[in-house]
Every structure is written in C-alpha cells, then in structure tokens.
Amino acid sequence: MDTLRQADVAPQKLFLEGSWQEGTGTPLEATSPIDGTVLTTLSGASAADVDRAVASARQAFDDGRWSRLAPAARKKVLHKIADRIEAEALKLAVLGVRDNGTELNMALKAEPGSAAGTFRYYAEALDKVAGEVAPTPPDILGLVHRAPVGVVAAIVPWNFPLMIGAWKLAPALAMGNSVVLKPAETASLSLLRLAEICAECGLPDGVLNVVTGSGAETGSALSMHMDVDVLTFTGSGATGRRLLEASARSNLKRCYLELGGKSPNIVFADTPDLAHAAKVSAMGIFRNSGQVCVAGSRLLVEASVHDAFVDLLQSEAEALRVGDPLNLSTQIGAVNSEAQLSRNLSFMETAREEGGVVLTGGKRILHETGGSYMAPTIVTDVAREATLFQQEVFGPVLSVTSFESEQEAVSLANATDYGLAAGVWTSNLSRAHRMIAAIRAGVVHVNTYGGPDNTVPLGGVGQSGNGHDKSLHALDKYVDLKTAWIQL
Ligand code: NAD
C-alpha cells in the first residue's frame, strides 16, 4: 500500500488512436485533496486535438474494426477488460483516491469493483440484443435493426470516475460504437489507465480516445463537434444546459444528461428500527463526503420522532472517522477539491442566515494535513424555501425538515426542481407503495438507502436530467432504430 500511495505519477498525455500523444491545449495540474500535493500534470486537449480524437473514432467506426466485429468477439474483449480491472483493482482504486479523495474502502467497491461488473454485464448483454420483424402484410418484410449510432462523446464528473465512466463506455462499446471520453479535471488519472487497459485487452486503436482538459476548452469543443452523434453526460445542471445549447448550435447531436439531485429521505414514525434507519441514512448522505449524485441530502422526518431520530443521526455523524482516505479504517475521505470545499462552506453561511440550526459539523477540519476535509454536517429547522432545502450542495451536509402527515411529506419531497432519488422508511406496505407512486424521482429506496446494482436503471426526472445509465435500458441510448421495408 505504501508503495502505491507514494508511487510517482508520470505526466499524462492524451490517448488518441491507441497511443499517448501530447495535447496542444492548456495543461492542468492534478492536485491530491488528501494533502494538497501536486501529483502530476495532465495534457490539455485543444479544439484541434478534439478534432483528431473524433476523426480517429469516426475512422475506426466506419472501417468496421469494432462496429462490424462479430458480437462474440466484442464480448470477449469486454470480458477481458473486466478481468484486467479486477486484477488491477487496488492499483486503480489507489490512483483514483489520490486524485479525487474518496475513501478507499468505498472506492474499491464503487470504482474498480463496480466498473468491472459493468463491463461484464454489458459483455453478457450484447449478444442478446436483437432486432424485430414487424407484423406486416404478407408481401412485405418489415425489419427493425438496432444499429450503432457511430461516435459517442462521454463527458464525466469527478466523483466515481471509473464507475460512471464504465456506465457510459461499456454499453456504448458493447453496441459497436466508438467513443471519445472526457474525464473531469480533478479525476482523470484512473480513466487514462482504463484506456490503456482497454487497448491491452484488444480494443482496436481509435475505438476509445481520451481527451483531458478543462470543460471550457476540451468539453465545449467536444459538445460543439459536428461529427459526434450522441453526447452522454453526468455532471451539474449548469453544464447540462450548456450541452443542450451546444447541440442546438451544432449538429443536433442526441444528449443524455444525468444531473444533480436534492434527494429526500423520508422517515415516518412507524419506521421498523429507527437506530438502523439512522445508521443507513447517515451513510446515505455522508459517504464520499456527500459527493454522490443520489445522496439523501434532505431528511424529512415525522414530527413525533423528529428529536429522537435527529439525536440518533447526530451520534452517527459525530462517530464517523473522517480522514486520510487511503487509511482503510477511514469512513469518510476528503472533499474533492479546495473549490468544492469553499462552495460547501458558503452554504453554511446562507443556511444560518435563513434560520437553519447547525447541529453538528459545518466546518473545515484537519487543516494540518494540507488536504480538503469537512466535518459531517447536520442542519435542522430548514424551511421549504431555504437555499439548503432547494439547492444541491454536493458535500457532507444534511438538511432536516419535519412534517406532520403523509400528504405533507409528499408535498415537501416534490418541492424542488430535482427528481433523482428518494428514500422512504416505514413499516406500512401500503404507504410505501403510495409513496413510490407519489414521489417524483428516478429511484425510490424503501427501508434502505443506496446500493441499486447494474440490473436497474439510474436516471432522474425534472432537472435531474433525462436518459438512464445501467441496466438493459442504457443500451437504447447507443443505438439507432433503422427500418428496412422490403417488397417480397
Ligand atoms: P460539472 O458539470 O462541473 O463537470 C462535469 C464534466 O463536465 C467535467 O468533465 C467537466 O470538465 C465538464 N464540463 C464543465 N463545463 C463544461 C462545458 N462548458 N462544456 C462541456 N463540458 C464541460 O460537474 P462536476 O462538478 O464534475 O460534478 C458534480 C455534479 O454531477 C453534481 O451536480 C452531481 O450531482 C452530478 N452528478 C450526477 C450524477 C447522476 O447520475 N445523475 C452522478 C454523479 C454526479
């Protein structure tokens, strides 16, 4: 572990046409949020580099080196990639953690562990996807083909780069597309290594290209590109809006947006085990320092158990071991960057001004490390109109609001622009089903929070975006339906 933790990270280049190439855009530094040290430099992809990446992906698509391979051959390569990710799991996880600060015990499962599972899932799925024969008149044969779209651009965020990267890459590659991947500025390293792994496992040159750089330079060139067919994105709503604009101003590329959330976690008085609910709810907001898109960041709790439940939660929050993410006993690692930490802290000032009571946390900790850490934070008395109720922090901050009735709980749950996830704690089965139907969200957890696997889709409604990652449904994003109408 010490060797991995201290290993030098070579200056990084772009991965184009199966080889490392220097970018001609603005380079970036990769700084570790663990202790503030600079790990290495990242090459910046200029618009001209993005052109090269897209041209390489297009060429690879058009000549069929991957797109026209037999499904069984594509399956073999994706399985090999999964094997290699598993074989290198610790190395990949440590590299990612040094870059983005996620606690290692979680990163091992959520990053290489999950990414390997995702490559395996889509490897197994790809040869079960068939076209259709339409119920036509007898002198006509109507066929519906599922054709790969061509060049897919994938723009991903800094939380869980391997996991989210795999959610885009694996189904897009499974369907025979070529991909240009743009990692986030503060979490590029493990994805660059993944590109190399893909090549070593037999993915033909040009089928996967990785362009690093800033959103403003590299990301926007990709989103404006005239030869990208589909743009698949996970990140903030602000960037999502820019991508839709870019699509409209360029070639009307199809955009799938997985955006943020302000997910309600609703605790009824008849929750079967309040102590268990408090433990799970604490991790539902605080793991990865709250930098989880589906984090249960808005606790709605029935008034009659408010005080008891908040006490339990406070004990859970204060017992969490925050610190060096590479220490396996750490439960909560670092905040991804200084910029994100300042943003989190700015919400604290506003919360107080708007009547919230900071029960615990609310501050930066572990200054002496040189890294970026924030104490798990609980703010009670948060009103429906308050900024903390309405806006995503993307940090370890839980807002608490009480309710009196099921009807009020639904109304509060649906009172934001978001609709990504929700939690409901109750021992009443009928109420659970009523809540599932009434809450506007892409996923509703009941008597648990977090953990859905590859078998089910993840996506939001409202301003949490459109499109879904994971499950067989994700394959639809990376195919075009093409009709053949044949006179017999
Ligand atoms: P972000 O939108 O700032 O950045 C995401 C990616 O977009 C990065 O690669 C960035 O470089 C790129 N980008 C930024 N500006 C761009 C531009 N003008 N053109 C093209 N690309 C651009 O988001 P972030 O801060 O990296 O991620 C955090 C956000 O992501 C949170 O809001 C979180 O909720 C959301 N998120 C959502 C999901 C989900 O599945 N719904 C999952 C994880 C994170």
XYZ file of C-alpha atoms and ligand atoms in Angstrom:
532
model
C 0.000 0.000 0.000
C 2.780 2.440 0.921
C 4.425 1.842 -2.463
C 1.163 2.565 -4.291
C 0.471 5.615 -2.140
C 3.851 7.134 -2.892
C 4.347 5.990 -6.476
C 5.307 8.789 -8.839
C 2.628 9.538 -11.400
C 4.126 10.300 -14.802
C 2.964 13.403 -16.670
C -0.153 12.348 -18.580
C -0.900 12.671 -22.279
C -3.994 12.264 -24.411
C -4.942 8.764 -25.554
C -5.536 9.067 -29.299
C -5.620 6.318 -31.911
C -4.262 3.795 -29.428
C -1.217 5.792 -28.333
C -0.192 8.573 -25.978
C 0.013 11.947 -27.667
C 0.817 15.401 -26.336
C -2.096 17.822 -26.312
C -1.794 21.317 -27.718
C -4.285 22.904 -25.313
C -3.864 24.272 -21.793
C -2.280 21.721 -19.451
C -3.696 21.134 -15.963
C -2.219 20.078 -12.638
C -3.662 17.076 -10.825
C -3.652 18.028 -7.139
C -4.398 15.492 -4.424
C -7.115 16.582 -1.988
C -5.550 14.224 0.581
C -2.711 16.623 1.342
C -2.707 19.306 -1.344
C 0.336 17.973 -3.195
C 0.585 18.112 -6.984
C 0.506 14.540 -8.288
C 1.322 15.248 -11.916
C 0.322 17.292 -14.948
C -2.454 16.497 -17.396
C -2.234 17.328 -21.050
C -4.925 19.731 -22.235
C -6.818 18.862 -25.397
C -7.391 21.848 -27.675
C -10.216 22.016 -30.209
C -7.731 20.686 -32.792
C -6.933 17.699 -30.527
C -10.635 17.041 -30.049
C -10.943 17.051 -33.853
C -8.225 14.417 -34.053
C -9.938 12.310 -31.395
C -13.311 12.460 -33.145
C -11.733 11.780 -36.558
C -9.966 8.758 -35.137
C -13.192 7.472 -33.587
C -15.064 8.057 -36.864
C -12.434 6.267 -38.933
C -12.499 3.299 -36.550
C -16.279 3.198 -36.722
C -16.516 3.485 -40.485
C -13.955 0.818 -41.311
C -15.758 -1.662 -39.056
C -12.735 -2.737 -36.997
C -15.031 -2.839 -33.969
C -18.502 -1.895 -35.196
C -18.668 -4.842 -37.586
C -16.914 -7.392 -35.392
C -18.986 -10.457 -34.515
C -20.784 -9.840 -31.209
C -18.979 -12.845 -29.697
C -15.636 -11.169 -30.462
C -16.714 -7.885 -28.852
C -17.962 -9.822 -25.848
C -14.556 -11.457 -25.416
C -12.766 -8.095 -25.342
C -15.198 -6.569 -22.817
C -14.793 -9.608 -20.537
C -11.011 -9.271 -20.769
C -11.279 -5.613 -19.776
C -13.365 -6.620 -16.750
C -10.754 -9.235 -15.795
C -7.950 -6.693 -16.034
C -9.819 -4.119 -13.980
C -10.322 -6.764 -11.293
C -6.688 -7.828 -11.438
C -5.562 -4.210 -11.016
C -8.331 -3.196 -8.638
C -6.154 -1.987 -5.773
C -3.783 -0.069 -8.052
C -6.658 1.610 -9.898
C -8.515 2.419 -6.693
C -5.465 3.969 -5.003
C -4.646 6.036 -8.102
C -8.227 7.289 -8.210
C -8.314 8.050 -4.484
C -5.076 10.039 -4.648
C -6.700 12.065 -7.410
C -10.218 12.560 -6.001
C -10.170 11.789 -2.263
C -12.889 9.100 -1.984
C -12.340 6.782 1.000
C -10.502 3.674 -0.248
C -12.810 1.173 1.431
C -15.647 2.580 -0.632
C -13.612 3.277 -3.783
C -12.515 -0.362 -4.016
C -16.135 -1.470 -4.329
C -17.576 1.525 -6.121
C -14.765 2.164 -8.579
C -12.844 -0.841 -9.985
C -15.307 -3.266 -8.396
C -18.307 -1.657 -9.966
C -16.593 -0.837 -13.275
C -15.527 -4.464 -13.767
C -19.095 -5.583 -13.038
C -20.444 -3.090 -15.555
C -18.107 -4.258 -18.346
C -19.125 -7.840 -17.558
C -22.837 -7.004 -17.505
C -22.750 -5.404 -20.967
C -20.394 -8.076 -22.331
C -23.071 -10.621 -21.421
C -25.914 -8.441 -22.719
C -24.562 -7.506 -26.123
C -25.446 -10.699 -27.978
C -28.948 -10.835 -26.528
C -29.970 -7.608 -28.253
C -31.906 -8.483 -31.408
C -33.863 -6.558 -33.993
C -37.561 -7.050 -34.756
C -39.668 -8.481 -37.530
C -42.741 -6.261 -37.913
C -46.267 -7.682 -38.327
C -46.552 -6.537 -41.975
C -48.845 -7.630 -44.840
C -47.631 -10.962 -46.340
C -45.953 -9.357 -49.391
C -43.790 -7.087 -47.239
C -40.936 -7.827 -44.892
C -40.519 -5.099 -42.285
C -37.340 -5.318 -40.232
C -36.248 -3.078 -37.384
C -32.488 -3.056 -36.939
C -30.714 -1.729 -33.878
C -27.720 -0.033 -35.450
C -24.835 1.534 -33.511
C -25.017 5.335 -33.609
C -21.375 5.964 -34.607
C -19.282 8.318 -32.465
C -20.288 8.738 -28.825
C -18.835 11.558 -26.708
C -18.858 10.829 -22.971
C -18.252 13.685 -20.513
C -17.992 12.522 -16.900
C -17.630 14.107 -13.434
C -15.035 13.701 -10.696
C -16.994 11.604 -8.256
C -16.626 7.895 -9.102
C -14.851 8.384 -12.454
C -14.358 4.661 -13.115
C -17.869 3.683 -12.104
C -19.592 6.431 -14.085
C -17.081 6.126 -16.931
C -17.920 2.422 -17.207
C -21.663 3.175 -17.156
C -21.118 5.135 -20.389
C -18.265 3.222 -22.037
C -19.410 -0.359 -21.584
C -22.885 -0.113 -23.190
C -21.635 2.239 -25.939
C -18.779 -0.123 -26.845
C -21.000 -3.189 -26.451
C -23.264 -1.872 -29.201
C -20.292 -1.355 -31.548
C -19.780 2.398 -31.232
C -16.538 4.345 -30.989
C -16.119 6.691 -28.019
C -14.317 9.920 -27.155
C -14.160 10.205 -23.372
C -13.557 13.452 -21.497
C -12.789 12.921 -17.775
C -13.202 15.679 -15.192
C -10.254 17.965 -14.444
C -9.888 16.600 -10.904
C -10.318 12.883 -11.642
C -8.639 11.895 -14.888
C -5.899 9.513 -13.793
C -7.779 6.237 -13.337
C -9.694 6.747 -16.594
C -6.450 7.304 -18.506
C -5.185 3.993 -17.140
C -8.508 2.366 -18.092
C -7.992 3.491 -21.704
C -4.618 1.753 -21.718
C -6.160 -1.380 -20.202
C -8.802 -1.412 -22.949
C -6.087 -1.264 -25.608
C -4.056 -4.002 -23.891
C -7.173 -6.188 -23.863
C -7.643 -5.938 -27.608
C -9.936 -2.953 -28.117
C -8.797 -1.766 -31.558
C -6.969 1.562 -31.867
C -9.234 4.570 -32.284
C -12.304 2.909 -30.777
C -11.682 4.639 -27.453
C -9.939 8.028 -27.296
C -9.478 10.013 -24.093
C -9.127 13.794 -24.114
C -8.248 15.512 -20.852
C -8.546 19.226 -20.202
C -10.929 21.821 -18.889
C -14.656 21.862 -19.501
C -14.400 25.279 -21.113
C -11.752 24.234 -23.627
C -11.940 20.478 -24.191
C -15.500 19.723 -23.095
C -17.059 22.519 -25.070
C -15.120 21.592 -28.241
C -16.486 18.075 -27.912
C -20.033 19.249 -27.291
C -19.890 21.567 -30.348
C -18.346 18.953 -32.625
C -20.218 18.370 -35.873
C -19.245 14.697 -36.106
C -20.333 13.468 -32.666
C -23.611 11.546 -32.898
C -24.503 11.117 -29.230
C -23.332 13.010 -26.161
C -23.705 11.207 -22.862
C -23.033 13.289 -19.764
C -23.006 13.151 -15.993
C -22.437 16.360 -14.082
C -24.074 19.558 -12.978
C -27.267 21.090 -14.309
C -25.392 24.230 -15.354
C -23.137 22.227 -17.655
C -26.092 20.142 -18.850
C -27.783 23.330 -20.052
C -24.636 24.350 -21.967
C -24.505 20.951 -23.637
C -28.085 21.212 -24.872
C -27.289 24.665 -26.239
C -24.161 23.323 -27.922
C -26.174 20.538 -29.510
C -28.684 23.072 -30.823
C -25.923 25.301 -32.160
C -24.024 22.442 -33.847
C -25.418 19.218 -35.328
C -28.390 18.435 -33.042
C -26.488 15.517 -31.518
C -28.620 13.488 -29.116
C -27.821 14.464 -25.499
C -28.352 12.289 -22.444
C -27.956 14.204 -19.216
C -27.533 12.700 -15.751
C -27.570 15.720 -13.458
C -27.699 16.527 -9.776
C -30.234 15.898 -7.056
C -31.588 17.087 -3.725
C -32.985 13.762 -2.753
C -35.485 13.469 0.103
C -35.021 10.730 2.685
C -38.371 10.402 4.452
C -38.617 8.863 7.897
C -42.094 8.011 9.188
C -42.816 7.389 12.856
C -43.597 3.742 12.071
C -40.065 3.072 10.764
C -39.295 -0.508 11.849
C -35.944 0.270 13.502
C -35.054 3.949 13.964
C -31.472 3.225 15.037
C -30.837 1.169 11.904
C -32.509 3.845 9.758
C -30.237 6.481 11.310
C -27.108 4.445 10.574
C -28.078 3.840 6.941
C -29.308 7.414 6.452
C -26.036 8.819 7.820
C -24.047 6.859 5.257
C -26.675 7.762 2.641
C -25.577 11.384 2.910
C -22.052 11.376 4.329
C -20.213 8.656 2.349
C -17.725 10.072 -0.149
C -18.188 13.380 1.718
C -21.679 13.703 0.258
C -20.322 13.700 -3.297
C -22.819 11.152 -4.512
C -25.458 12.155 -7.034
C -28.200 10.194 -5.253
C -27.146 11.302 -1.734
C -30.111 11.554 0.624
C -29.353 15.184 1.397
C -32.821 16.277 2.574
C -34.089 14.462 5.638
C -37.855 14.768 6.081
C -38.838 13.337 9.428
C -42.249 12.892 11.037
C -42.595 15.394 13.874
C -43.361 12.807 16.564
C -39.961 11.104 16.094
C -38.009 14.181 14.968
C -35.997 14.722 18.128
C -35.293 11.047 18.773
C -34.213 10.444 15.172
C -32.076 13.561 14.941
C -30.300 12.551 18.169
C -29.504 9.149 16.688
C -28.264 10.752 13.478
C -26.095 13.224 15.342
C -24.425 10.368 17.220
C -23.824 8.550 13.933
C -22.404 11.666 12.255
C -20.091 12.515 15.145
C -18.794 8.942 15.353
C -17.719 8.832 11.707
C -13.958 8.669 11.217
C -13.069 11.393 8.706
C -9.514 11.498 7.437
C -6.848 10.090 5.156
C -8.878 8.233 2.524
C -6.060 5.737 1.982
C -6.336 4.513 5.559
C -8.702 1.539 5.461
C -10.283 2.430 8.791
C -11.343 5.843 7.472
C -15.074 6.059 6.832
C -15.195 9.465 5.134
C -12.352 10.738 2.967
C -11.523 14.134 1.501
C -13.655 16.666 -0.322
C -12.619 16.559 -3.977
C -11.029 19.998 -4.224
C -10.498 23.289 -2.414
C -13.049 24.881 -4.744
C -15.689 22.318 -3.764
C -14.870 22.744 -0.062
C -15.288 26.533 -0.270
C -18.579 26.020 -2.070
C -19.781 23.652 0.683
C -18.817 26.151 3.391
C -20.584 29.008 1.624
C -23.842 27.053 2.022
C -23.295 27.102 5.797
C -23.383 30.895 5.980
C -26.572 31.025 3.921
C -28.182 28.240 5.964
C -27.650 30.176 9.209
C -28.890 33.419 7.660
C -32.056 31.603 6.553
C -32.864 30.217 10.015
C -31.161 26.821 9.899
C -29.525 25.483 13.063
C -26.133 23.849 12.536
C -26.391 20.937 14.951
C -23.020 19.416 14.179
C -20.160 19.999 11.740
C -20.463 22.961 9.398
C -16.720 23.482 9.254
C -13.466 22.551 7.660
C -11.361 20.072 9.656
C -7.886 18.511 9.603
C -6.157 21.705 8.404
C -2.810 20.289 9.460
C -2.917 17.681 6.667
C -2.875 20.325 3.923
C -5.865 18.460 2.431
C -9.551 19.338 1.986
C -11.807 17.837 4.664
C -15.211 18.790 6.019
C -16.972 17.524 9.126
C -20.247 15.651 8.537
C -22.854 18.339 8.967
C -26.490 18.344 10.090
C -28.633 21.474 9.789
C -32.086 21.365 11.387
C -35.084 23.705 11.055
C -34.600 24.071 7.326
C -37.632 25.680 5.707
C -39.079 24.635 2.347
C -37.992 27.922 0.742
C -34.442 27.809 2.158
C -31.457 27.527 -0.166
C -30.289 24.410 1.664
C -33.649 22.751 1.029
C -33.690 23.712 -2.647
C -30.120 23.551 -3.908
C -27.655 20.708 -4.205
C -24.521 21.185 -2.074
C -22.720 18.042 -3.241
C -20.983 17.941 0.131
C -21.443 16.225 3.540
C -24.386 18.395 4.529
C -27.783 17.085 5.609
C -30.770 19.408 5.886
C -33.566 18.392 8.272
C -37.230 19.384 7.999
C -40.133 17.908 9.939
C -43.608 17.018 8.668
C -46.956 16.145 10.253
C -48.703 13.952 7.677
C -48.056 11.680 4.698
C -49.578 14.326 2.442
C -47.172 16.952 3.749
C -44.252 14.549 3.323
C -45.129 14.076 -0.369
C -45.549 17.787 -0.882
C -42.142 18.519 0.705
C -40.479 15.653 -1.166
C -41.626 17.064 -4.505
C -40.922 20.712 -3.669
C -37.625 21.072 -5.557
C -36.708 21.220 -9.256
C -34.820 17.931 -8.923
C -36.041 14.357 -9.133
C -33.159 11.922 -8.875
C -33.633 9.683 -5.824
C -35.618 9.323 -2.601
C -35.849 7.142 0.487
C -38.918 6.087 2.453
C -38.760 4.450 5.884
C -41.990 2.855 7.093
C -43.419 -0.475 8.229
C -46.651 0.179 6.337
C -46.521 -1.606 2.982
C -49.456 0.291 1.508
C -47.888 3.604 2.448
C -44.586 2.500 0.883
C -46.353 1.850 -2.424
C -48.301 5.116 -2.215
C -45.041 6.989 -1.660
C -43.286 5.214 -4.558
C -46.117 6.346 -6.823
C -46.314 9.894 -5.455
C -42.628 10.880 -5.286
C -41.149 12.420 -8.411
C -37.804 10.629 -8.638
C -35.905 8.140 -10.762
C -35.299 5.772 -7.846
C -37.213 5.379 -4.574
C -35.497 3.295 -1.882
C -37.705 1.710 0.776
C -36.263 0.857 4.195
C -32.755 1.239 2.841
C -30.767 3.937 1.055
C -28.384 3.417 -1.882
C -26.999 0.259 -3.415
C -29.043 -0.463 -6.586
C -26.869 -2.555 -8.905
C -26.450 -2.867 -12.672
C -29.748 -4.691 -13.146
C -31.795 -1.494 -12.662
C -31.611 1.904 -14.364
C -30.302 5.104 -12.762
C -31.637 8.376 -14.053
C -33.730 11.291 -12.985
C -36.781 13.306 -13.827
C -37.238 17.088 -13.848
C -33.955 18.985 -13.635
C -32.098 15.832 -12.609
C -31.922 15.113 -16.315
C -33.073 12.531 -18.808
C -31.694 9.246 -20.011
C -30.621 6.366 -17.838
C -27.342 4.670 -17.113
C -27.168 0.975 -16.142
C -29.488 -1.919 -16.979
C -30.510 -3.110 -20.454
C -32.328 0.213 -20.988
C -28.972 2.032 -21.260
C -28.250 0.152 -24.481
C -31.047 2.084 -26.211
C -29.029 5.300 -25.904
C -26.294 3.932 -28.096
C -28.358 2.530 -30.985
C -30.460 3.984 -33.754
C -33.609 2.196 -34.859
C -33.377 1.594 -38.597
C -36.294 0.230 -40.614
C -35.983 -1.975 -43.660
C -39.250 -2.182 -45.699
C -38.889 -4.902 -48.303
C -41.353 -5.762 -51.063
C -41.386 -9.519 -51.474
P -19.562 19.677 -13.871
O -20.797 19.826 -14.666
O -18.862 20.891 -13.434
O -18.486 18.830 -14.683
C -18.796 17.572 -15.248
C -17.968 17.384 -16.507
O -18.379 18.365 -17.446
C -16.469 17.573 -16.306
O -15.780 16.646 -17.107
C -16.239 18.985 -16.803
O -14.939 19.217 -17.276
C -17.243 19.047 -17.940
N -17.619 20.418 -18.301
C -17.678 21.507 -17.500
N -18.045 22.595 -18.213
C -18.235 22.167 -19.492
C -18.636 22.815 -20.694
N -18.893 24.119 -20.756
N -18.753 22.056 -21.812
C -18.513 20.739 -21.786
N -18.100 20.078 -20.688
C -17.971 20.781 -19.542
O -19.953 18.747 -12.661
P -18.983 18.174 -11.544
O -18.767 19.264 -10.587
O -17.812 17.490 -12.152
O -19.894 17.018 -10.945
C -20.766 17.214 -9.919
C -22.194 17.208 -10.408
O -22.506 15.991 -11.091
C -23.190 17.277 -9.288
O -24.189 18.199 -9.604
C -23.758 15.872 -9.207
O -24.988 15.739 -8.626
C -23.719 15.444 -10.613
N -23.721 14.001 -10.721
C -24.826 13.379 -11.237
C -24.886 12.001 -11.348
C -26.086 11.293 -11.939
O -26.002 10.142 -12.267
N -27.211 11.949 -12.089
C -23.794 11.231 -10.936
C -22.681 11.893 -10.398
C -22.661 13.282 -10.319
